[in-house]
Coordinates of C-alpha atoms in Angstrom, one line a residue:
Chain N
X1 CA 187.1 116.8 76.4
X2 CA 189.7 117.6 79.0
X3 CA 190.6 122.0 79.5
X4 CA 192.8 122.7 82.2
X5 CA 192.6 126.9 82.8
X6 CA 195.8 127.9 84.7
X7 CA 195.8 125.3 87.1
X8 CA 197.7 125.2 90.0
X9 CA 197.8 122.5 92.7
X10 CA 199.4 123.2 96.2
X11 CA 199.7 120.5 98.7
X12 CA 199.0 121.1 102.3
X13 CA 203.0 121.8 103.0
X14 CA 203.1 124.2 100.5
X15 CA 204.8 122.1 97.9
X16 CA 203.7 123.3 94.7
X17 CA 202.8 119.9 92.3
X18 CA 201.4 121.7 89.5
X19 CA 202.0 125.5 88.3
X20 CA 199.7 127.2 85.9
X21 CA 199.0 124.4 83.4
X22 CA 196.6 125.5 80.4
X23 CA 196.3 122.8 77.5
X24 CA 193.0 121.5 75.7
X25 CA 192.9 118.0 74.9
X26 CA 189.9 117.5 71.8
X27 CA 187.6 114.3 71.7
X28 CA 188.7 111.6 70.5
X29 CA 192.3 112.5 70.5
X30 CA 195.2 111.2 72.1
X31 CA 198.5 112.7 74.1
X32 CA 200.6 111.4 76.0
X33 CA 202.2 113.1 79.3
X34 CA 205.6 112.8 79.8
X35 CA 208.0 113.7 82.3
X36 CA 210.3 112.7 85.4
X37 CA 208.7 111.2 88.1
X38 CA 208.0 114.2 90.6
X39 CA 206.8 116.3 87.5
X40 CA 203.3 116.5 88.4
X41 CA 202.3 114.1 85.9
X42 CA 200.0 111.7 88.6
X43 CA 198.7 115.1 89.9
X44 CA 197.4 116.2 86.8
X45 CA 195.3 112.8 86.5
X46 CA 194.2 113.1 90.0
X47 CA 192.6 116.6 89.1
X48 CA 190.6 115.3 86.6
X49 CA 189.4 112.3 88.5
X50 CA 188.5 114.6 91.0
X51 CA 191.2 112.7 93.7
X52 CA 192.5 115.7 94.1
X53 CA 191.3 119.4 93.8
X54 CA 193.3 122.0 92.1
X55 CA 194.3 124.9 94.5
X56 CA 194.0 127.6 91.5
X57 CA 192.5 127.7 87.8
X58 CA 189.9 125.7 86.3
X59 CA 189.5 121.6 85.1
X60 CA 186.5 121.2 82.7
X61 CA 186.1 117.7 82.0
X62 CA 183.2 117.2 79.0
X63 CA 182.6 121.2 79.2
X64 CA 181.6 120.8 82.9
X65 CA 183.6 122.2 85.3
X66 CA 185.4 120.4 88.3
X67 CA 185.5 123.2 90.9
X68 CA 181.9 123.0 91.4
X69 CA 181.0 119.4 91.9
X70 CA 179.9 118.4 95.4
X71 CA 181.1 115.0 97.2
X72 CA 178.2 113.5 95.6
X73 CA 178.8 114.2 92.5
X74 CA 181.9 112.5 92.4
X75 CA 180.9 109.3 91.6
X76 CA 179.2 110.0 88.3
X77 CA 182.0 111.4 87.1
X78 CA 184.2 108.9 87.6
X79 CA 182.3 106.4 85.7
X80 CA 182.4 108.5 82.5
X81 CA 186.2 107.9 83.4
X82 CA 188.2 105.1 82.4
X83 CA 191.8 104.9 84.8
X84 CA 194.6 102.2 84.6
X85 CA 197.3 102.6 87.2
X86 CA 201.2 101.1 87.0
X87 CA 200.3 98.8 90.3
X88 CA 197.1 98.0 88.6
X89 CA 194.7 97.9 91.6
X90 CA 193.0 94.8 91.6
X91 CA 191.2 93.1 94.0
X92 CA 192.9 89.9 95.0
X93 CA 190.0 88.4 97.2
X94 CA 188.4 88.1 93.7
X95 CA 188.6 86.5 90.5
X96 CA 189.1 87.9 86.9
X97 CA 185.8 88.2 85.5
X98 CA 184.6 89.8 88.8
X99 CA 187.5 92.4 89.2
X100 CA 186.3 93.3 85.6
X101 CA 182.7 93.3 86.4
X102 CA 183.3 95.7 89.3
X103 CA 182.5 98.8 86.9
X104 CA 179.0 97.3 86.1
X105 CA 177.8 96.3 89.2
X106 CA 178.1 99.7 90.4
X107 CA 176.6 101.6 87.6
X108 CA 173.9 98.8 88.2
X109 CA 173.4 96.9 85.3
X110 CA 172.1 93.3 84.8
X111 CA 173.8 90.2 85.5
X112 CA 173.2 89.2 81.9
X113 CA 174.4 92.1 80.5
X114 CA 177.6 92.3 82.8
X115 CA 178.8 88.9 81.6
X116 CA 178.7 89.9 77.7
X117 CA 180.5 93.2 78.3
X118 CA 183.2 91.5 80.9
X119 CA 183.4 88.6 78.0
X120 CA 183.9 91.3 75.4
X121 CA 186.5 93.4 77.3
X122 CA 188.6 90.7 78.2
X123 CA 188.5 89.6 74.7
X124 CA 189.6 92.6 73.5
X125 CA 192.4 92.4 75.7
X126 CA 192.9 88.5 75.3
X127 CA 192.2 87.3 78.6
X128 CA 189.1 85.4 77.5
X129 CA 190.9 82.3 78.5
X130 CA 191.7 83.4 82.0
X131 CA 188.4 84.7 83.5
X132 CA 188.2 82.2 86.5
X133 CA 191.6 82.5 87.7
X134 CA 192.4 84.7 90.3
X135 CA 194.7 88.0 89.3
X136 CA 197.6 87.1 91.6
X137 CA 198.0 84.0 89.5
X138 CA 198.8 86.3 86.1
X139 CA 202.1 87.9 85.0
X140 CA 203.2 91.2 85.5
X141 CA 201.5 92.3 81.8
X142 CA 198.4 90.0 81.8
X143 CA 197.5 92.0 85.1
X144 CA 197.6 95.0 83.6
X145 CA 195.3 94.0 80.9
X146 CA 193.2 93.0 83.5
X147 CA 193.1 96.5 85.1
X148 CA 192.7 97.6 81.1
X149 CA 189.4 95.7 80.5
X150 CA 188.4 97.2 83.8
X151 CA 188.7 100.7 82.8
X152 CA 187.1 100.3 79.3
X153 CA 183.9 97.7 80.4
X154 CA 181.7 100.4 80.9
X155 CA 182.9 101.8 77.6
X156 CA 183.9 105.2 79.3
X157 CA 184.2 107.9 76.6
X158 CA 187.7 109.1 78.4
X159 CA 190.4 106.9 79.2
X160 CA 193.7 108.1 81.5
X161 CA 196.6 105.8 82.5
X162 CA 199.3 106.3 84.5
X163 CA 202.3 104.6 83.8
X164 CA 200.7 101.7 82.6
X165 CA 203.7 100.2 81.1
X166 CA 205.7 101.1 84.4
X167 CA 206.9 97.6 85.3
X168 CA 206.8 96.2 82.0
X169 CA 209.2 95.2 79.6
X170 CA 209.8 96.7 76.0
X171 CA 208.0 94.1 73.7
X172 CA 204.8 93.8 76.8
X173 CA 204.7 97.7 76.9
X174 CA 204.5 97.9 72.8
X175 CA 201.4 95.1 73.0
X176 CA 199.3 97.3 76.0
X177 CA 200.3 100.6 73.9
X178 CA 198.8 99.2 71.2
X179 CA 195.5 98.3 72.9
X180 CA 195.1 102.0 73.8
X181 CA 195.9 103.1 70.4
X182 CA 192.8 100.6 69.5
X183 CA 190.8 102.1 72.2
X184 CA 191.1 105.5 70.5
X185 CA 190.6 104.2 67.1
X186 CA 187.2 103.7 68.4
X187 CA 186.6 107.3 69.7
X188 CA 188.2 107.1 73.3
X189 CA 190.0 109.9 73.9
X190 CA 193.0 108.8 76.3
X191 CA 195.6 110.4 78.1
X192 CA 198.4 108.5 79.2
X193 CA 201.2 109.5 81.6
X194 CA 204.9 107.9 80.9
X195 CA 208.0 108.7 81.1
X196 CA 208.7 105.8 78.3
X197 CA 210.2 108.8 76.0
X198 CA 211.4 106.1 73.2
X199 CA 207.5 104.9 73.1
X200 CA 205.9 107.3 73.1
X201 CA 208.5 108.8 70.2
X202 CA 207.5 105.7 67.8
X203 CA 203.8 106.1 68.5
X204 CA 204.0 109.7 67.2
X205 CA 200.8 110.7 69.1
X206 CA 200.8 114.8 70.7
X207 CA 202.8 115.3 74.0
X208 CA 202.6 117.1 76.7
X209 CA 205.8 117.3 78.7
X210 CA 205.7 118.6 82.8
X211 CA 208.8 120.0 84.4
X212 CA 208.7 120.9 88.0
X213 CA 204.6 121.1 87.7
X214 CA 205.0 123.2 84.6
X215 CA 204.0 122.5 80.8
X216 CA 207.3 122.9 79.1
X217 CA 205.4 122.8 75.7
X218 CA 204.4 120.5 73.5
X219 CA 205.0 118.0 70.6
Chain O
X1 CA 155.5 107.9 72.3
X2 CA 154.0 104.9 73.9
X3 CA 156.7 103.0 72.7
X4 CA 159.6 105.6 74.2
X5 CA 157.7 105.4 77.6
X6 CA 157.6 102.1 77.4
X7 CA 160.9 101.7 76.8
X8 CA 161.8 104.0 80.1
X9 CA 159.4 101.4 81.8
X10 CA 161.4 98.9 80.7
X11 CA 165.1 100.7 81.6
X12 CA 163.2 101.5 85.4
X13 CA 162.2 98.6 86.0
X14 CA 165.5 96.7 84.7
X15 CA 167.2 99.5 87.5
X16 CA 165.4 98.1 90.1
X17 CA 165.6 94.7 89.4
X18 CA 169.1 95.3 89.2
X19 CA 169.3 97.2 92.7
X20 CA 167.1 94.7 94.5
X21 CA 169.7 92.1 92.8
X22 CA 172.5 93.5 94.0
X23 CA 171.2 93.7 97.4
X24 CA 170.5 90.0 97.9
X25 CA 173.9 89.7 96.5
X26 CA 175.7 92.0 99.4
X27 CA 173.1 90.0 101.7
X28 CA 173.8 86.4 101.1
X29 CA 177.5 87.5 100.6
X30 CA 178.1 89.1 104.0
X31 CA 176.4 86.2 105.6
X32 CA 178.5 83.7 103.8
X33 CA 181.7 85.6 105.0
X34 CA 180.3 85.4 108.7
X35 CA 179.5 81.6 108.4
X36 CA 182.9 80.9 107.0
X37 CA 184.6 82.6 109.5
X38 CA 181.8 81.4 112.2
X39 CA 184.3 81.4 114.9
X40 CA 184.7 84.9 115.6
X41 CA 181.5 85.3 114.2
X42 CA 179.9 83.0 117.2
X43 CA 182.0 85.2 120.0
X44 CA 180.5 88.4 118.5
X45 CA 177.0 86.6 118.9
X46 CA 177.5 85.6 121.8
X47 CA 178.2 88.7 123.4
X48 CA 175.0 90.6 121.8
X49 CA 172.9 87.5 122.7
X50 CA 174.2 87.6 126.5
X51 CA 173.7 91.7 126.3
X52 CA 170.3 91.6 124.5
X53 CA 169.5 88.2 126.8
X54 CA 169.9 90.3 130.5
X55 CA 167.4 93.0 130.1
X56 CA 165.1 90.4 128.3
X57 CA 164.8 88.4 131.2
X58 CA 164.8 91.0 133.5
X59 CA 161.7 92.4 131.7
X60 CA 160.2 89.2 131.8
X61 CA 160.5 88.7 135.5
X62 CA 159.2 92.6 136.3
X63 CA 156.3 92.2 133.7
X64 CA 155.5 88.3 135.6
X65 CA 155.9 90.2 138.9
X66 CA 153.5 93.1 137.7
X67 CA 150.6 90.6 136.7
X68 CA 150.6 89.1 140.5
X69 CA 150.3 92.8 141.4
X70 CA 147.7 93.8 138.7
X71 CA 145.5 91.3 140.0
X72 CA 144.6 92.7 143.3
X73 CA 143.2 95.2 141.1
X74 CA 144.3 98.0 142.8
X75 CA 141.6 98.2 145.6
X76 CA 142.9 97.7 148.8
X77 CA 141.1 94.7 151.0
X78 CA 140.3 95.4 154.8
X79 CA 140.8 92.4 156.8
X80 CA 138.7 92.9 160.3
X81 CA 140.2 90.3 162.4
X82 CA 137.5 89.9 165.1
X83 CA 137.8 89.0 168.8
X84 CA 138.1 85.1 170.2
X85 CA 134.8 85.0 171.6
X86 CA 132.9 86.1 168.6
X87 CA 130.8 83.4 167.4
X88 CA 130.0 82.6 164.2
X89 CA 126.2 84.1 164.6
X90 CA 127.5 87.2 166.1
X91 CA 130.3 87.3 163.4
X92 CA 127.8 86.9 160.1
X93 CA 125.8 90.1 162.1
X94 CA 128.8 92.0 162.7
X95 CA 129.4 91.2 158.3
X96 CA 126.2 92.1 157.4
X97 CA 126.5 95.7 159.4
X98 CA 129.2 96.5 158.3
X99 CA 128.1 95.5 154.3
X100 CA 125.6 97.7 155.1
X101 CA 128.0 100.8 155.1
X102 CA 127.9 103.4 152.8
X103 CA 132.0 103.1 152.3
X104 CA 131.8 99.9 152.0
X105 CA 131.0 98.0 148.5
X106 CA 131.4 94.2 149.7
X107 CA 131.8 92.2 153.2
X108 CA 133.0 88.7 153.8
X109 CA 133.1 86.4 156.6
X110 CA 135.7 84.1 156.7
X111 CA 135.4 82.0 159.8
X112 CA 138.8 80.9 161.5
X113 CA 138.0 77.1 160.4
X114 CA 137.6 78.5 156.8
X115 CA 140.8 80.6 157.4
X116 CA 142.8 77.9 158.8
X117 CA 141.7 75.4 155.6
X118 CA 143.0 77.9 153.2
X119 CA 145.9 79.0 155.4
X120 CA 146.7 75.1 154.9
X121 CA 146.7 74.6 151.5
X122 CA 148.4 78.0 150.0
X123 CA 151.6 78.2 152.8
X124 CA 153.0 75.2 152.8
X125 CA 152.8 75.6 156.6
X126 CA 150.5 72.4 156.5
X127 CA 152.3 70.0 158.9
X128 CA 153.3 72.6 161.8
X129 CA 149.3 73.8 161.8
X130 CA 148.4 70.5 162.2
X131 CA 151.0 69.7 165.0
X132 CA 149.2 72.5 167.1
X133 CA 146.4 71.7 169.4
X134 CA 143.8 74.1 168.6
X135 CA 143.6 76.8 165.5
X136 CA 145.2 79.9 165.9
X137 CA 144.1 81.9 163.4
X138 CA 140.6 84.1 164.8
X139 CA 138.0 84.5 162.2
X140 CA 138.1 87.9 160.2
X141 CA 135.6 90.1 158.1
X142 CA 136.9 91.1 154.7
X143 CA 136.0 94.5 153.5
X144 CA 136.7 96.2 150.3
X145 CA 136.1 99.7 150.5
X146 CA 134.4 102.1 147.8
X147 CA 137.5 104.5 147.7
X148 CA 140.8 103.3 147.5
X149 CA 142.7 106.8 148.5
X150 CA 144.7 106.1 151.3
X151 CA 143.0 108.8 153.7
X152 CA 139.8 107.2 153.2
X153 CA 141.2 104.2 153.8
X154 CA 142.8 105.3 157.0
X155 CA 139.3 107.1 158.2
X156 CA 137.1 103.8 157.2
X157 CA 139.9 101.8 159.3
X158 CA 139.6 104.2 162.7
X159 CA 135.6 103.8 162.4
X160 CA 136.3 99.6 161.7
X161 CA 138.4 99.4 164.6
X162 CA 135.9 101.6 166.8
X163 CA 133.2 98.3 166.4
X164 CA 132.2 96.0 169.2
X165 CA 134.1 92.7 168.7
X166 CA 136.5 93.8 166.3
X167 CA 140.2 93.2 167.6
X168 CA 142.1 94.3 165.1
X169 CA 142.0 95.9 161.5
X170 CA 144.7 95.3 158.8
X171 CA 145.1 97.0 155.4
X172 CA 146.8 95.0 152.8
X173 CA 147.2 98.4 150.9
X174 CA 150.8 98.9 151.8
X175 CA 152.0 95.6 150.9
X176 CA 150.1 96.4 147.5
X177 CA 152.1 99.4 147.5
X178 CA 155.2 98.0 148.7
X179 CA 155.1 95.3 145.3
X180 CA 154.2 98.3 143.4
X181 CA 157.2 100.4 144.0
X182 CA 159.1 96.7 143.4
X183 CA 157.8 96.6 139.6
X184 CA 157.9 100.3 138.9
X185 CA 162.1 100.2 140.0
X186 CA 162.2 97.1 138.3
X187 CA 161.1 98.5 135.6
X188 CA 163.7 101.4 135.5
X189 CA 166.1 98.8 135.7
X190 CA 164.7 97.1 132.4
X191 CA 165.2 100.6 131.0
X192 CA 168.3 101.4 132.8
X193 CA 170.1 98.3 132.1
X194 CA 168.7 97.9 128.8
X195 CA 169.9 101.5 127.7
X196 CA 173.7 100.3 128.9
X197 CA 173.6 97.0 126.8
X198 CA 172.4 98.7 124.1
X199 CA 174.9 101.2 124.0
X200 CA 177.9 98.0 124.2
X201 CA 175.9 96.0 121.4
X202 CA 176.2 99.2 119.5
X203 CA 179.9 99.9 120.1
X204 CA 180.8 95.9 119.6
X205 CA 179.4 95.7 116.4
X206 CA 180.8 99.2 115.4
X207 CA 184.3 97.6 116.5
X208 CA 183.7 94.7 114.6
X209 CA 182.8 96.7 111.6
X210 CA 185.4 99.1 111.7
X211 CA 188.0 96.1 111.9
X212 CA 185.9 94.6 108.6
X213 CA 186.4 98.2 106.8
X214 CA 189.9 98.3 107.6
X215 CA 190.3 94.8 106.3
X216 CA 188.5 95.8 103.0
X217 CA 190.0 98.8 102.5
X218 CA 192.0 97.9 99.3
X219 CA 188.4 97.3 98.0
X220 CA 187.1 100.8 99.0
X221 CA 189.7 102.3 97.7
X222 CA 189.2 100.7 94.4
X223 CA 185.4 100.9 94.4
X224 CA 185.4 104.4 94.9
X225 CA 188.1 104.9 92.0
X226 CA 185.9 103.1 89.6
X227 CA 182.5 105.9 90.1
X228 CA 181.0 103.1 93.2
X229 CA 178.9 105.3 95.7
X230 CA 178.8 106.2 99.4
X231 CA 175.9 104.0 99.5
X232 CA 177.4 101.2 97.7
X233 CA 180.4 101.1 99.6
X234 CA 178.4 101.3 102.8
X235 CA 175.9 98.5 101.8
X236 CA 177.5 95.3 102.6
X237 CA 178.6 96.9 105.8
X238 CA 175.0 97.7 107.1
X239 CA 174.4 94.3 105.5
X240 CA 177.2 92.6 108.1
X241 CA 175.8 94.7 111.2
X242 CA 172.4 93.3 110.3
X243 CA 173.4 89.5 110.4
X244 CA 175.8 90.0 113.6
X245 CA 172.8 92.0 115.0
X246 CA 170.1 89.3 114.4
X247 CA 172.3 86.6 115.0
X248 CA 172.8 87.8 118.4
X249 CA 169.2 88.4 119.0
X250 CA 169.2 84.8 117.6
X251 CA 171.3 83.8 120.9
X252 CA 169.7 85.6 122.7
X253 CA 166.3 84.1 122.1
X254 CA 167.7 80.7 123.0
X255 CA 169.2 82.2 126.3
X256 CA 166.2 83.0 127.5
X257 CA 164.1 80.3 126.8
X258 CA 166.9 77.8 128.6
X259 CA 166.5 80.5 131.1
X260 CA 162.3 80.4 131.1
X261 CA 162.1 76.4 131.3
X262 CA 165.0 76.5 134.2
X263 CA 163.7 78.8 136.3
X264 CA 159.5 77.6 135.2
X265 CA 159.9 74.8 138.5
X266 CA 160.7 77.4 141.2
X267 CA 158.9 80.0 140.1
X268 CA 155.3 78.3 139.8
X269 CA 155.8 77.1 143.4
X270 CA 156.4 80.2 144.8
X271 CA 153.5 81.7 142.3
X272 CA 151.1 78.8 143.5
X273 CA 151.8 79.5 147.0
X274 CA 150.4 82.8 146.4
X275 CA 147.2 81.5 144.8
X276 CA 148.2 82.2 141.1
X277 CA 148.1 80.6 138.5
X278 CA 151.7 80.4 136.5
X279 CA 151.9 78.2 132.9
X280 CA 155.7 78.4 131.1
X281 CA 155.0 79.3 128.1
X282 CA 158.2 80.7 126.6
X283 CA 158.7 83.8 125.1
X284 CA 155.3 84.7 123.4
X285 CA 155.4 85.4 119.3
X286 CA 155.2 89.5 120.1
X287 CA 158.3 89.5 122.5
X288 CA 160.5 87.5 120.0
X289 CA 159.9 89.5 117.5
X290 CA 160.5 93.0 119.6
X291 CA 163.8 91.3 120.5
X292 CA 165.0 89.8 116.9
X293 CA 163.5 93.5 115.9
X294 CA 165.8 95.3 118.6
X295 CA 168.7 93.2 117.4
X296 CA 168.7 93.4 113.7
X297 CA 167.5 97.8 114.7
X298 CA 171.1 98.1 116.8
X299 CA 173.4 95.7 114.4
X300 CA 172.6 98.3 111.7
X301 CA 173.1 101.1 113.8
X302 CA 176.2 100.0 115.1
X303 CA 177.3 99.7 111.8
X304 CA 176.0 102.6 110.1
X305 CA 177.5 104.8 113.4
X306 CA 180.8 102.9 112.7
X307 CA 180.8 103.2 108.6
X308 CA 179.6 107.5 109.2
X309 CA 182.9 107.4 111.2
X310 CA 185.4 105.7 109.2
X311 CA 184.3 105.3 105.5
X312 CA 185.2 108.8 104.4
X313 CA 188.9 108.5 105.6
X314 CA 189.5 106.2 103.0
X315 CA 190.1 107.7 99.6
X316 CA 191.8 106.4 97.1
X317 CA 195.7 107.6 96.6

C-alpha cells in the first residue's frame, strides 16, 4: 500500500528531515512509527499526503507513484487518504455532524447519503449523541474522535495519524487506539505516528522507529 | 448492459445533482454571511453602487444629450436672414428661387411675425419681446442644402449671400458640430471614467475578499487536507464577489433613479426650451440589466483576481 524507495527529504535550509528511508507497508496491515519528536516522523506522513515532496527516492502510495502527480492531482489522492492530527483540526465555525460531513461534500455525494455515513461514523466512534453540538464544546478525547470519524467517513482504504493520542491521557489514548485497531480489523491499512512507546508495546502491532530521519530498524 | 449504463445514468446524474446542490448551498450560504454581517456588507455596497452609479449617469446624460443632437439629423440648415424692407411678396419669390436651386433640396419662409411667435413661446424671452415696441427679429428663408460637406456648404453660402435682398446668411452647422464634439468627449469620459471605477470596484471587492480568505483560512487549510479542490475552495469566494458585486449594482440602480426623478424638473425645461420633447422614464429594462450585468461581471472578477492571488499560499502545515 505505502513503499518508500530511499527517500530523502531536505528542507529549504538544508536541514535534512528524512535520510534514505526504504520500508513497504502491505494492505491491510498495521505499523506504527515511533520516535522522538524531531525524528522525521510528521515528515514521513506529509510525503505521503503529498504536503510535502521528498527531495530524493521514491513514495508509491497504492502502486502509483508520488513524484509524478501534478497540483491537480493532489486532491484525489488525498481522498483515498484518511489523516487524524494530535490538534485535531476542526472547524469551529461548525457543528459536529458538519465537520464530519466535510469529506463528503467534497467528493460530492448526496445529502441523503452524507447524513447516514456521518450517522454511522460517529457511531462507530460514539458521538451519535453529540452531532449538534459545536466541537469546542467537547473534551480533549471526544474531539479527537471527532477528527477520527472525519478521516474514516469516506471509508478511505488508508488511514495515517499523527500523534493522535498526543494530549490525551492513558485510559483516553487505550479507547482511540482501540478504534484504529477496529478500523484495521476491517481492511484499513493505518499508520500511526507516536512516540507512546508503552502503547504501542501492548498493542504488539510492527514498528518502525526514526532516529535523526533515519529507519533505525524495525519491530 | 442496459442495466450497467443505466446505472452510470443514474451515478451522473446523482453527480450533478449533487454539484448543482452544493452550489445553491455556497450561494445562499455566502449571502447569509453578508446579511448577517449587513453592516460592513452595506459600506462595501455602497461604495460599488456610488462607483458603478457615476459613469451610469454620466452615460445617461451624454446618450440624452446625443438624441437632441441626432435629431437635427446631421444636415445642416441655412438660415437666409433677409433685408428690412423685403416684403412678404418679394420674400415668398426670393423662397421659391432659391427652392428652385439645384443645391438646394427644401426652402422655407418664415416671416418675422412667424419668427417672433415661435421666438416667444420656446425662449422664455416672452415678457422682454413684448415690452419692445416693434419686432426685432427680420424674416429669414430656411434652406437645407443637398450636400452637407462643409465646402459645399461654404460655396452654397457665398452664392446665398451674393442674392438681392438677402442680408445675412447663417449656418447652424458649427453649432451642430460644436454639440457633436460635446457627446463624442462625453462619451470618452463614460469610457474613461468608467474604466477607473471599474478598476476600484475590482480592487475593493478583491480587498474584501482577500480579508474573507484570510479569515477562513483555518477552513482552507483543512478542506484542502481532506482531498477538497482548487475549485471547491474557490467557490464560495466567487460566490461572495458575486452578491457584493450585484448588491452594489443593486445601489447603484437606486442611485440613479433618485438621481433621474431629481434632476427630470430641470432638465425637461431646459429640453422644452429647445423644442424637445423629454418624458422621465427611469432607467429602461436594457440599461438595468447591462448595469446589474456589469456588477455581478466585476464582483466575480474581483474575486476570482483576488482568490488566483492568494488561495495557493495557503497550504496546510
Amino acid at each position: 500500500m505505502i513503499r518508500f524507495d530511499n527517500v530523502s527529504k531536505r528542507y529549504p535550509g538544508g536541514k535534512e528531515a528524512l535520510t534514505r528511508v526504504s520500508f513497504d507497508l502491505a494492505a491491510k496491515e498495521m505499523a506504527f512509527l515511533t520516535g522522538h519528536s524531531g525524528a522525521g516522523k510528521s515528515t514521513l506522513l506529509k510525503l505521503i499526503m503529498l504536503m510535502e515532496r521528498s527531495s530524493q527516492g521514491q513514495v508509491l502510495v497504492d502502486g502509483a507513484n508520488l513524484n509524478r502527480f501534478s497540483r491537480r492531482q493532489i486532491p484525489a489522492h488525498r481522498r483515498k487518504i484518511g489523516v487524524v492530527f494530535q490538534n485535531h483540526q476542526l472547524l469551529f465555525d461548525r457543528n459536529v455532524f458538519d465537520n464530519v460531513a466535510l469529506p463528503l461534500m467534497i467528493a460530492g455525494y448526496q445529502h441523503r447519503d452524507i447524513g447516514r455515513r456521518v450517522r454511522a461514523a460517529l457511531s462507530k466512534v460514539g458521538l451519535s449523541d453529540k452531532e449538534r453540538q459545536n466541537p469546542i464544546t467537547l473534551s480533549g478525547g471526544e474531539q479527537q474522535r471527532v477528527g477520527i470519524a472525519r478521516a474514516v467517513v469516506n471509508r478511505p482504504p488508508l488511514l495515517l495519524a499523527d500523534e493522535p493520542t498526543g494530549n490525551l491521557d492513558p485510559a483516553l489514548s487505550a479507547e482511540i487506539m482501540n478504534l484504529f485497531l477496529q478500523f484495521n480489523q476491517v481492511g484499513v491499512t493505518v499508520l500511526i505516528a507516536t512516540h507512546d512507546l508503552e502503547l504501542v508495546r501492548r498493542l504488539g502491532k510492527r514498528q518502525l522507529n526514526l532516529s535523526q530521519g533515519q529507519l533505525k530498524g524495525e519491530s | 448492459m442496459a442495466a450497467i449504463q443505466g446505472a452510470t445514468h443514474t451515478r451522473m446524474s446523482h453527480r450533478l445533482g449533487a454539484w448543482l446542490g452544493h452550489h445553491r448551498e455556497v450561494a445562499m450560504k455566502s449571502l447569509g454571511e453578508l446579511l448577517s454581517a449587513w453592516i460592513s456588507s452595506l459600506m462595501t455596497w455602497l461604495v460599488i453602487g456610488v462607483a458603478l452609479a457615476l459613469p451610469t449617469l454620466l452615460y445617461l446624460i451624454v446618450m440624452t444629450v446625443g438624441d437632441v443632437s441626432g435629431d437635427w439629423d446631421g444636415r445642416p440648415r441655412v438660415s437666409v436672414y433677409l433685408k428690412d424692407e423685403i416684403t412678404a411678396v418679394a420674400g415668398q419669390q426670393l423662397r421659391d428661387r432659391l427652392a428652385a436651386r439645384e443645391d438646394v433640396t427644401a426652402a422655407t419662409y418664415v416671416g418675422a411675425d412667424e419668427a417672433l411667435a415661435e421666438f416667444q413661446q420656446h425662449s422664455g424671452f416672452g415678457d422682454v419681446l413684448d415690452s419692445l415696441d416693434s419686432n426685432p427679429l427680420p424674416a429669414l428663408v430656411e434652406v437645407i442644402p443637398v450636400r452637407s460637406e462643409a465646402g459645399a456648404v461654404r460655396l452654397l453660402v457665398a452664392a446665398l449671400t451674393a442674392e438681392a435682398g438677402v442680408d445675412r446668411v447663417v449656418v447652424d452647422l458649427e453649432w451642430i458640430a460644436r454639440l457633436d464634439s460635446i457627446v463624442t468627449l462625453g462619451e470618452r469620459l463614460v469610457i474613461a471614467l468608467s474604466s477607473f471605477l471599474a478598476l476600484g470596484v475590482l480592487l475593493s471587492i478583491g480587498n474584501t475578499i482577500r480579508l474573507a480568505i484570510e479569515n477562513r483560512r483555518a477552513e482552507i487549510e483543512v478542506v484542502k487536507l481532506v482531498g477538497g479542490t482548487d475549485g471547491f475552495v474557490r467557490r464560495p469566494f466567487l460566490y461572495l464577489g458575486l452578491w457584493y458585486g450585484l448588491g452594489g449594482a443593486l445601489i447603484a440602480w437606486l442611485l440613479i433613479q433618485a438621481s433621474l426623478l431629481f434632476l427630470a424638473g430641470p432638465a425637461g425645461r431646459l429640453l422644452r426650451s429647445y423644442g424637445e420633447q423629454f418624458v422621465v422614464t427611469g432607467l429602461d429594462p436594457g440599461v438595468s440589466m447591462a448595469l446589474l450585468a456589469s456588477g455581478a461581471g466585476l464582483g466575480v472578477l474581483g474575486a476570482a483576481l483576488a482568490v488566483r492571488r492568494h488561495l495557493h499560499l495557503i497550504e496546510p502545515q
